[in-house]
Amino acid sequence: MGVDRGLLVGVALVLEGWALMLAAYLIGRVLVTNWSAGNPILEGLKVLAGLAALAVSLGGWYLSVRAAVIRIKLSGARPSD
Amino acid sequence: MLGVLAAALISAAAAGAVTDLLTRRLEVRLRQKGMVGVDLHKPGHPKVPEGAGFAVFAGATVGAALLWVLTRSAHSVGFVGAAAAGALIGALDDRVDLGGVLKPTLTLGVAAPLIAAGALNPRPLLPLLGRARLFIAINVLVPAYAAVVTNAVNMYDALNGMMPLSVAIACGAMVAIGALTGGVATAQLALVLGVALLAYYRYNRYPARVFSGNVGSLSIGAALSALPVYDGLEAFLLIAMLPFMVSGFFLLSSVGGLRERRQIVRRPVLVDSRGLIRANPDPAAPITLISILTLDRPKTEPEVVREAHLLTGLSALLAVLTLLALTPGW
């Protein structure tokens, strides 16, 4: 019985999701800190910038996990313990 | 401070007691009325009373009402309203099958009671940023956030005991985060919902005596989404719910959009005659959290659920650590 790659990918997924979420906030911070609130256009841009950062993060997350999943599937599952 | 704690403890105890009592009643009544679902992950496919998750909604509502009586805090009203909206959508879906697009669209309305009750906090606390100023955008963001959380909980209700204990763990994180930040509303309501879920978990864990139904999972999801809104702590709930997000996001991404379960041709997992669950070896099969956990070897249902709970525990810890180490201005 070796390391459970399924659980390992699950843990990596959570940690990666967390890191990407923080990265999105960091990008948001760099992009929009000190913008004035209450202005609909600036607020809209602020939200759009945050959402774009989030979309890029999620896209990267999905592609990396999909690659890992397919790699494990192609290598074949082990029998149950 | 002692009064706040006492009110929360009394309300939570009431929520737990009502949930326990009602779940027991519903187990019998739903079976008598033929409202049952098939447990596909067990040999013999037993039929289990479905819709008992309503007991959590009822228990949490009693707890929140008691909280309102004891503290007169307005946040209970928005919480109950959101949960009721979720229960209504779920009950409708259990009766007429709203489909893969209409159901998530309707859940945007879960936030309406929160907006009506004036519960939205335009200065949400964000990791790395501190208190943001979103006086206009908050009215758009909270409905989207509430719909995401509500549907994520609904989609997470896949195996015995997986959803209620995971949501209870997320509630535990919100109790801690609410207490640390002075978010009394969040901490109190999270305690109420968490205890109701623990009472319900006794009946939903493996081998399940009851299923939640959409009425249960959508009302629980809506209630969960409402917890941190009053104190602007939504970002931390999303971190505590990362496994839910993984499950929902990866399923939607791999099937290419909003689909009902029966519309998904390739199944993400296969169940053998002994009840062991394993990921579908087809590389084109949808990716879900369960299929990821069973990638390497087939597992029993309790084993998969235990690992899902472990991941939620990790996320809950990350949410608290994010607040303590990476969030300014609280």
mmCIF file of C-alpha atoms in Angstrom, chain B:
data_model
loop_
_atom_site.group_PDB
_atom_site.id
_atom_site.type_symbol
_atom_site.label_atom_id
_atom_site.label_comp_id
_atom_site.label_asym_id
_atom_site.label_seq_id
_atom_site.Cartn_x
_atom_site.Cartn_y
_atom_site.Cartn_z
ATOM 1 C CA MET B 1 -20.481 39.048 26.412
ATOM 2 C CA LEU B 2 -21.821 36.276 28.648
ATOM 3 C CA GLY B 3 -25.347 37.146 27.543
ATOM 4 C CA VAL B 4 -24.363 36.857 23.894
ATOM 5 C CA LEU B 5 -22.778 33.466 24.511
ATOM 6 C CA ALA B 6 -25.711 32.212 26.587
ATOM 7 C CA ALA B 7 -28.222 33.295 23.929
ATOM 8 C CA ALA B 8 -26.205 31.492 21.248
ATOM 9 C CA LEU B 9 -25.903 28.310 23.316
ATOM 10 C CA ILE B 10 -29.607 28.223 24.224
ATOM 11 C CA SER B 11 -30.639 28.862 20.609
ATOM 12 C CA ALA B 12 -28.236 26.228 19.299
ATOM 13 C CA ALA B 13 -29.509 23.654 21.800
ATOM 14 C CA ALA B 14 -33.086 24.370 20.733
ATOM 15 C CA ALA B 15 -32.105 24.069 17.061
ATOM 16 C CA GLY B 16 -30.470 20.704 17.722
ATOM 17 C CA ALA B 17 -33.414 19.348 19.718
ATOM 18 C CA VAL B 18 -35.996 20.410 17.121
ATOM 19 C CA THR B 19 -33.917 18.999 14.268
ATOM 20 C CA ASP B 20 -33.488 15.673 16.051
ATOM 21 C CA LEU B 21 -37.184 15.347 16.881
ATOM 22 C CA LEU B 22 -38.362 16.358 13.422
ATOM 23 C CA THR B 23 -35.887 14.125 11.571
ATOM 24 C CA ARG B 24 -37.161 11.120 13.514
ATOM 25 C CA ARG B 25 -40.745 12.054 12.639
ATOM 26 C CA LEU B 26 -39.904 12.682 8.988
ATOM 27 C CA GLU B 27 -38.105 9.342 8.676
ATOM 28 C CA VAL B 28 -41.406 7.579 9.381
ATOM 29 C CA ARG B 29 -43.781 9.993 7.631
ATOM 30 C CA LEU B 30 -41.816 10.267 4.389
ATOM 31 C CA ARG B 31 -41.585 6.484 4.114
ATOM 32 C CA GLN B 32 -45.330 6.144 4.749
ATOM 33 C CA LYS B 33 -46.032 8.652 1.972
ATOM 34 C CA GLY B 34 -43.703 6.851 -0.427
ATOM 35 C CA MET B 35 -41.344 9.819 -0.653
ATOM 36 C CA VAL B 36 -38.155 7.794 -0.974
ATOM 37 C CA GLY B 37 -34.945 7.958 -2.960
ATOM 38 C CA VAL B 38 -32.731 5.104 -4.146
ATOM 39 C CA ASP B 39 -29.311 4.743 -2.528
ATOM 40 C CA LEU B 40 -27.296 3.956 -5.642
ATOM 41 C CA HIS B 41 -23.999 3.452 -3.814
ATOM 42 C CA LYS B 42 -25.107 0.359 -1.883
ATOM 43 C CA PRO B 43 -25.611 -3.221 -3.023
ATOM 44 C CA GLY B 44 -29.330 -3.887 -3.464
ATOM 45 C CA HIS B 45 -30.078 -0.164 -3.958
ATOM 46 C CA PRO B 46 -32.180 0.334 -0.804
ATOM 47 C CA LYS B 47 -34.927 2.962 -0.727
ATOM 48 C CA VAL B 48 -34.428 5.757 1.811
ATOM 49 C CA PRO B 49 -36.927 8.453 2.940
ATOM 50 C CA GLU B 50 -36.042 11.624 1.024
ATOM 51 C CA GLY B 51 -36.646 15.242 2.039
ATOM 52 C CA ALA B 52 -35.687 14.970 5.723
ATOM 53 C CA GLY B 53 -33.185 17.809 5.371
ATOM 54 C CA PHE B 54 -36.213 20.036 5.911
ATOM 55 C CA ALA B 55 -35.708 19.243 9.621
ATOM 56 C CA VAL B 56 -32.435 21.212 9.587
ATOM 57 C CA PHE B 57 -34.222 24.217 8.099
ATOM 58 C CA ALA B 58 -36.966 23.943 10.721
ATOM 59 C CA GLY B 59 -34.485 23.476 13.567
ATOM 60 C CA ALA B 60 -32.274 26.362 12.450
ATOM 61 C CA THR B 61 -35.357 28.553 12.041
ATOM 62 C CA VAL B 62 -36.461 27.824 15.614
ATOM 63 C CA GLY B 63 -32.922 28.530 16.837
ATOM 64 C CA ALA B 64 -32.714 31.822 14.908
ATOM 65 C CA ALA B 65 -36.169 32.868 16.123
ATOM 66 C CA LEU B 66 -35.134 32.182 19.709
ATOM 67 C CA LEU B 67 -31.974 34.186 19.099
ATOM 68 C CA TRP B 68 -34.146 37.060 17.896
ATOM 69 C CA VAL B 69 -36.340 36.825 21.009
ATOM 70 C CA LEU B 70 -33.290 36.787 23.293
ATOM 71 C CA THR B 71 -31.205 39.454 21.573
ATOM 72 C CA ARG B 72 -33.582 41.305 19.206
ATOM 73 C CA SER B 73 -30.842 41.218 16.606
ATOM 74 C CA ALA B 74 -32.106 41.862 13.080
ATOM 75 C CA HIS B 75 -29.684 39.479 11.379
ATOM 76 C CA SER B 76 -31.830 36.462 12.323
ATOM 77 C CA VAL B 77 -34.606 37.727 10.037
ATOM 78 C CA GLY B 78 -32.441 37.780 6.916
ATOM 79 C CA PHE B 79 -30.981 34.369 7.797
ATOM 80 C CA VAL B 80 -34.402 32.730 8.127
ATOM 81 C CA GLY B 81 -35.644 34.499 4.981
ATOM 82 C CA ALA B 82 -32.718 33.233 2.906
ATOM 83 C CA ALA B 83 -33.097 29.680 4.247
ATOM 84 C CA ALA B 84 -36.843 29.800 3.514
ATOM 85 C CA ALA B 85 -36.171 30.926 -0.051
ATOM 86 C CA GLY B 86 -33.778 27.990 -0.476
ATOM 87 C CA ALA B 87 -36.329 25.570 1.011
ATOM 88 C CA LEU B 88 -39.006 26.872 -1.346
ATOM 89 C CA ILE B 89 -36.830 26.407 -4.438
ATOM 90 C CA GLY B 90 -35.802 22.954 -3.200
ATOM 91 C CA ALA B 91 -39.384 21.866 -2.523
ATOM 92 C CA LEU B 92 -40.349 23.033 -5.995
ATOM 93 C CA ASP B 93 -37.429 21.156 -7.517
ATOM 94 C CA ASP B 94 -38.362 17.976 -5.626
ATOM 95 C CA ARG B 95 -41.871 18.193 -7.120
ATOM 96 C CA VAL B 96 -41.404 19.406 -10.696
ATOM 97 C CA ASP B 97 -37.648 19.125 -11.494
ATOM 98 C CA LEU B 98 -36.565 22.669 -12.302
ATOM 99 C CA GLY B 99 -33.695 21.566 -14.553
ATOM 100 C CA GLY B 100 -30.006 22.405 -14.685
ATOM 101 C CA VAL B 101 -30.370 26.076 -15.614
ATOM 102 C CA LEU B 102 -33.559 27.300 -13.927
ATOM 103 C CA LYS B 103 -32.656 25.965 -10.480
ATOM 104 C CA PRO B 104 -29.323 27.815 -10.169
ATOM 105 C CA THR B 105 -30.927 30.914 -11.678
ATOM 106 C CA LEU B 106 -33.677 30.883 -9.071
ATOM 107 C CA THR B 107 -31.125 30.605 -6.285
ATOM 108 C CA LEU B 108 -29.993 34.147 -7.134
ATOM 109 C CA GLY B 109 -33.199 35.058 -5.274
ATOM 110 C CA VAL B 110 -31.868 33.572 -2.037
ATOM 111 C CA ALA B 111 -30.197 36.927 -1.364
ATOM 112 C CA ALA B 112 -33.461 38.891 -1.749
ATOM 113 C CA PRO B 113 -34.502 38.463 1.920
ATOM 114 C CA LEU B 114 -30.999 39.512 2.991
ATOM 115 C CA ILE B 115 -31.225 42.675 0.887
ATOM 116 C CA ALA B 116 -34.764 43.349 2.116
ATOM 117 C CA ALA B 117 -33.658 42.926 5.740
ATOM 118 C CA GLY B 118 -30.782 45.377 5.193
ATOM 119 C CA ALA B 119 -28.292 42.676 6.129
ATOM 120 C CA LEU B 120 -25.697 43.369 3.420
ATOM 121 C CA ASN B 121 -22.400 44.739 4.653
ATOM 122 C CA PRO B 122 -20.887 47.067 2.005
ATOM 123 C CA ARG B 123 -17.486 46.770 3.654
ATOM 124 C CA PRO B 124 -16.630 43.057 3.382
ATOM 125 C CA LEU B 125 -13.397 41.870 4.965
ATOM 126 C CA LEU B 126 -11.092 40.451 2.287
ATOM 127 C CA PRO B 127 -7.816 38.532 2.692
ATOM 128 C CA LEU B 128 -4.755 40.721 1.920
ATOM 129 C CA LEU B 129 -6.995 43.753 1.328
ATOM 130 C CA GLY B 130 -8.774 44.361 4.634
ATOM 131 C CA ARG B 131 -12.156 46.063 4.573
ATOM 132 C CA ALA B 132 -13.161 46.789 0.981
ATOM 133 C CA ARG B 133 -15.598 49.507 -0.055
ATOM 134 C CA LEU B 134 -18.256 48.066 -2.341
ATOM 135 C CA PHE B 135 -21.282 50.223 -1.658
ATOM 136 C CA ILE B 136 -22.883 49.599 -5.052
ATOM 137 C CA ALA B 137 -21.328 46.361 -6.275
ATOM 138 C CA ILE B 138 -22.236 44.505 -3.076
ATOM 139 C CA ASN B 139 -25.855 44.365 -4.290
ATOM 140 C CA VAL B 140 -24.749 42.347 -7.324
ATOM 141 C CA LEU B 141 -21.984 40.338 -5.712
ATOM 142 C CA VAL B 142 -23.978 38.956 -2.770
ATOM 143 C CA PRO B 143 -26.758 37.385 -4.928
ATOM 144 C CA ALA B 144 -24.079 35.740 -7.102
ATOM 145 C CA TYR B 145 -22.154 34.586 -4.027
ATOM 146 C CA ALA B 146 -25.318 33.217 -2.361
ATOM 147 C CA ALA B 147 -26.264 31.313 -5.521
ATOM 148 C CA VAL B 148 -22.769 29.785 -5.755
ATOM 149 C CA VAL B 149 -22.779 28.670 -2.104
ATOM 150 C CA THR B 150 -26.360 27.334 -2.248
ATOM 151 C CA ASN B 151 -25.739 25.296 -5.399
ATOM 152 C CA ALA B 152 -22.346 24.074 -4.199
ATOM 153 C CA VAL B 153 -23.981 22.592 -1.087
ATOM 154 C CA ASN B 154 -26.735 21.071 -3.222
ATOM 155 C CA MET B 155 -24.179 19.407 -5.515
ATOM 156 C CA TYR B 156 -22.104 18.201 -2.560
ATOM 157 C CA ASP B 157 -24.967 16.098 -1.184
ATOM 158 C CA ALA B 158 -23.803 12.981 -3.017
ATOM 159 C CA LEU B 159 -22.860 10.359 -0.414
ATOM 160 C CA ASN B 160 -24.203 9.423 3.028
ATOM 161 C CA GLY B 161 -23.298 12.064 5.609
ATOM 162 C CA MET B 162 -20.974 13.949 3.254
ATOM 163 C CA MET B 163 -22.915 17.212 3.092
ATOM 164 C CA PRO B 164 -24.197 17.780 6.660
ATOM 165 C CA LEU B 165 -20.925 17.151 8.500
ATOM 166 C CA SER B 166 -18.922 19.116 5.927
ATOM 167 C CA VAL B 167 -21.281 22.087 6.294
ATOM 168 C CA ALA B 168 -21.068 21.723 10.095
ATOM 169 C CA ILE B 169 -17.251 21.876 9.850
ATOM 170 C CA ALA B 170 -17.530 25.054 7.741
ATOM 171 C CA CYS B 171 -19.918 26.432 10.389
ATOM 172 C CA GLY B 172 -17.269 25.659 13.024
ATOM 173 C CA ALA B 173 -14.778 27.782 11.094
ATOM 174 C CA MET B 174 -17.320 30.614 10.893
ATOM 175 C CA VAL B 175 -17.958 30.436 14.662
ATOM 176 C CA ALA B 176 -14.212 30.928 15.211
ATOM 177 C CA ILE B 177 -13.876 33.656 12.554
ATOM 178 C CA GLY B 178 -16.985 35.469 13.792
ATOM 179 C CA ALA B 179 -15.741 35.342 17.387
ATOM 180 C CA LEU B 180 -12.244 36.548 16.445
ATOM 181 C CA THR B 181 -13.453 39.484 14.352
ATOM 182 C CA GLY B 182 -16.271 40.554 16.657
ATOM 183 C CA GLY B 183 -18.831 39.304 14.154
ATOM 184 C CA VAL B 184 -21.376 38.266 16.751
ATOM 185 C CA ALA B 185 -24.144 37.628 14.204
ATOM 186 C CA THR B 186 -21.959 35.249 12.193
ATOM 187 C CA ALA B 187 -20.726 33.328 15.243
ATOM 188 C CA GLN B 188 -24.197 32.953 16.780
ATOM 189 C CA LEU B 189 -25.957 31.845 13.604
ATOM 190 C CA ALA B 190 -23.099 29.518 12.631
ATOM 191 C CA LEU B 191 -23.409 27.828 16.022
ATOM 192 C CA VAL B 192 -27.179 27.443 15.565
ATOM 193 C CA LEU B 193 -26.855 25.977 12.058
ATOM 194 C CA GLY B 194 -23.870 23.812 13.003
ATOM 195 C CA VAL B 195 -25.646 22.176 15.949
ATOM 196 C CA ALA B 196 -28.776 21.561 13.847
ATOM 197 C CA LEU B 197 -26.577 19.864 11.231
ATOM 198 C CA LEU B 198 -24.828 17.697 13.820
ATOM 199 C CA ALA B 199 -28.229 16.545 15.107
ATOM 200 C CA TYR B 200 -29.258 15.694 11.543
ATOM 201 C CA TYR B 201 -25.952 13.984 10.728
ATOM 202 C CA ARG B 202 -26.808 11.126 13.120
ATOM 203 C CA TYR B 203 -29.550 10.081 10.715
ATOM 204 C CA ASN B 204 -27.859 10.890 7.404
ATOM 205 C CA ARG B 205 -24.469 9.258 8.074
ATOM 206 C CA TYR B 206 -23.596 5.822 6.639
ATOM 207 C CA PRO B 207 -25.796 3.786 6.344
ATOM 208 C CA ALA B 208 -28.221 6.677 5.824
ATOM 209 C CA ARG B 209 -31.674 6.398 7.397
ATOM 210 C CA VAL B 210 -32.800 9.583 5.630
ATOM 211 C CA PHE B 211 -31.838 11.683 2.605
ATOM 212 C CA SER B 212 -31.921 15.485 2.611
ATOM 213 C CA GLY B 213 -33.655 16.020 -0.734
ATOM 214 C CA ASN B 214 -33.309 19.293 -2.625
ATOM 215 C CA VAL B 215 -35.527 20.934 -0.011
ATOM 216 C CA GLY B 216 -32.891 20.108 2.582
ATOM 217 C CA SER B 217 -29.678 20.749 0.696
ATOM 218 C CA LEU B 218 -30.838 24.011 -0.904
ATOM 219 C CA SER B 219 -32.202 25.411 2.364
ATOM 220 C CA ILE B 220 -29.000 24.422 4.186
ATOM 221 C CA GLY B 221 -26.918 25.994 1.408
ATOM 222 C CA ALA B 222 -28.969 29.186 1.513
ATOM 223 C CA ALA B 223 -28.721 29.348 5.317
ATOM 224 C CA LEU B 224 -24.957 28.797 5.118
ATOM 225 C CA SER B 225 -24.582 31.570 2.543
ATOM 226 C CA ALA B 226 -26.480 33.979 4.815
ATOM 227 C CA LEU B 227 -24.265 33.378 7.875
ATOM 228 C CA PRO B 228 -21.395 35.787 7.176
ATOM 229 C CA VAL B 229 -23.243 38.430 5.137
ATOM 230 C CA TYR B 230 -24.154 40.695 8.046
ATOM 231 C CA ASP B 231 -20.524 40.951 9.167
ATOM 232 C CA GLY B 232 -19.025 40.959 5.665
ATOM 233 C CA LEU B 233 -17.087 37.708 6.183
ATOM 234 C CA GLU B 234 -18.147 35.968 2.956
ATOM 235 C CA ALA B 235 -14.575 35.562 1.660
ATOM 236 C CA PHE B 236 -13.681 33.328 4.616
ATOM 237 C CA LEU B 237 -16.699 31.095 4.162
ATOM 238 C CA LEU B 238 -15.641 30.549 0.552
ATOM 239 C CA ILE B 239 -12.198 29.411 1.757
ATOM 240 C CA ALA B 240 -13.748 27.100 4.373
ATOM 241 C CA MET B 241 -15.858 25.613 1.563
ATOM 242 C CA LEU B 242 -13.045 24.872 -0.896
ATOM 243 C CA PRO B 243 -13.928 21.159 -1.292
ATOM 244 C CA PHE B 244 -17.507 22.187 -2.153
ATOM 245 C CA MET B 245 -16.136 24.564 -4.761
ATOM 246 C CA VAL B 246 -13.825 21.870 -6.116
ATOM 247 C CA SER B 247 -16.738 19.492 -6.480
ATOM 248 C CA GLY B 248 -19.127 21.940 -8.158
ATOM 249 C CA PHE B 249 -16.594 23.804 -10.254
ATOM 250 C CA PHE B 250 -14.896 20.717 -11.652
ATOM 251 C CA LEU B 251 -18.156 19.000 -12.487
ATOM 252 C CA LEU B 252 -19.467 22.092 -14.302
ATOM 253 C CA SER B 253 -16.176 22.627 -16.120
ATOM 254 C CA SER B 254 -15.835 19.044 -17.262
ATOM 255 C CA VAL B 255 -19.428 18.690 -18.529
ATOM 256 C CA GLY B 256 -19.272 22.111 -20.181
ATOM 257 C CA GLY B 257 -21.955 24.033 -18.279
ATOM 258 C CA LEU B 258 -25.056 23.646 -16.163
ATOM 259 C CA ARG B 259 -26.503 20.138 -16.511
ATOM 260 C CA GLU B 260 -28.881 18.020 -14.465
ATOM 261 C CA ARG B 261 -27.457 14.698 -13.253
ATOM 262 C CA ARG B 262 -29.514 12.681 -15.716
ATOM 263 C CA GLN B 263 -28.196 14.791 -18.622
ATOM 264 C CA ILE B 264 -24.617 13.706 -17.901
ATOM 265 C CA VAL B 265 -23.997 10.702 -20.149
ATOM 266 C CA ARG B 266 -20.612 9.582 -18.804
ATOM 267 C CA ARG B 267 -20.719 8.974 -15.044
ATOM 268 C CA PRO B 268 -17.850 10.406 -12.976
ATOM 269 C CA VAL B 269 -17.697 7.256 -10.768
ATOM 270 C CA LEU B 270 -18.621 3.586 -11.033
ATOM 271 C CA VAL B 271 -19.927 1.403 -8.180
ATOM 272 C CA ASP B 272 -19.152 -2.323 -8.157
ATOM 273 C CA SER B 273 -21.306 -5.133 -6.766
ATOM 274 C CA ARG B 274 -19.593 -4.872 -3.344
ATOM 275 C CA GLY B 275 -20.430 -1.185 -3.132
ATOM 276 C CA LEU B 276 -16.866 -0.010 -3.759
ATOM 277 C CA ILE B 277 -16.676 3.354 -5.534
ATOM 278 C CA ARG B 278 -14.024 4.086 -8.140
ATOM 279 C CA ALA B 279 -13.394 6.855 -10.651
ATOM 280 C CA ASN B 280 -14.625 6.107 -14.159
ATOM 281 C CA PRO B 281 -11.392 5.206 -16.028
ATOM 282 C CA ASP B 282 -12.665 6.967 -19.154
ATOM 283 C CA PRO B 283 -10.440 10.096 -19.463
ATOM 284 C CA ALA B 284 -13.448 11.998 -20.850
ATOM 285 C CA ALA B 285 -15.622 11.268 -17.767
ATOM 286 C CA PRO B 286 -16.549 14.316 -15.653
ATOM 287 C CA ILE B 287 -14.251 15.202 -12.762
ATOM 288 C CA THR B 288 -15.789 15.484 -9.305
ATOM 289 C CA LEU B 289 -14.304 15.450 -5.826
ATOM 290 C CA ILE B 290 -15.479 11.848 -5.371
ATOM 291 C CA SER B 291 -13.885 10.757 -8.627
ATOM 292 C CA ILE B 292 -10.638 12.474 -7.614
ATOM 293 C CA LEU B 293 -10.595 10.724 -4.217
ATOM 294 C CA THR B 294 -11.167 7.341 -5.878
ATOM 295 C CA LEU B 295 -8.678 7.842 -8.710
ATOM 296 C CA ASP B 296 -5.975 5.618 -7.319
ATOM 297 C CA ARG B 297 -8.025 2.740 -5.880
ATOM 298 C CA PRO B 298 -11.659 1.856 -5.223
ATOM 299 C CA LYS B 299 -12.917 2.927 -1.803
ATOM 300 C CA THR B 300 -15.894 2.248 0.440
ATOM 301 C CA GLU B 301 -18.488 4.993 0.806
ATOM 302 C CA PRO B 302 -17.569 5.813 4.454
ATOM 303 C CA GLU B 303 -13.898 6.031 3.452
ATOM 304 C CA VAL B 304 -14.609 8.554 0.674
ATOM 305 C CA VAL B 305 -16.838 10.581 3.000
ATOM 306 C CA ARG B 306 -14.205 10.575 5.745
ATOM 307 C CA GLU B 307 -11.636 11.918 3.297
ATOM 308 C CA ALA B 308 -14.083 14.605 2.097
ATOM 309 C CA HIS B 309 -14.544 15.655 5.733
ATOM 310 C CA LEU B 310 -10.773 15.711 6.171
ATOM 311 C CA LEU B 311 -10.459 18.086 3.207
ATOM 312 C CA THR B 312 -13.192 20.336 4.619
ATOM 313 C CA GLY B 313 -11.327 20.347 7.949
ATOM 314 C CA LEU B 314 -8.185 21.442 6.105
ATOM 315 C CA SER B 315 -10.128 24.216 4.367
ATOM 316 C CA ALA B 316 -11.668 25.357 7.650
ATOM 317 C CA LEU B 317 -8.187 25.581 9.132
ATOM 318 C CA LEU B 318 -6.961 27.546 6.099
ATOM 319 C CA ALA B 319 -9.873 29.978 6.486
ATOM 320 C CA VAL B 320 -8.950 30.695 10.118
ATOM 321 C CA LEU B 321 -5.222 30.928 9.293
ATOM 322 C CA THR B 322 -5.982 33.303 6.412
ATOM 323 C CA LEU B 323 -7.766 35.598 8.826
ATOM 324 C CA LEU B 324 -5.073 35.417 11.499
ATOM 325 C CA ALA B 325 -1.996 35.690 9.280
ATOM 326 C CA LEU B 326 -3.005 37.308 5.996
ATOM 327 C CA THR B 327 -5.839 39.722 6.655
ATOM 328 C CA PRO B 328 -5.284 43.305 7.752
ATOM 329 C CA GLY B 329 -7.817 45.640 9.335
ATOM 330 C CA TRP B 330 -10.081 43.489 11.499
#
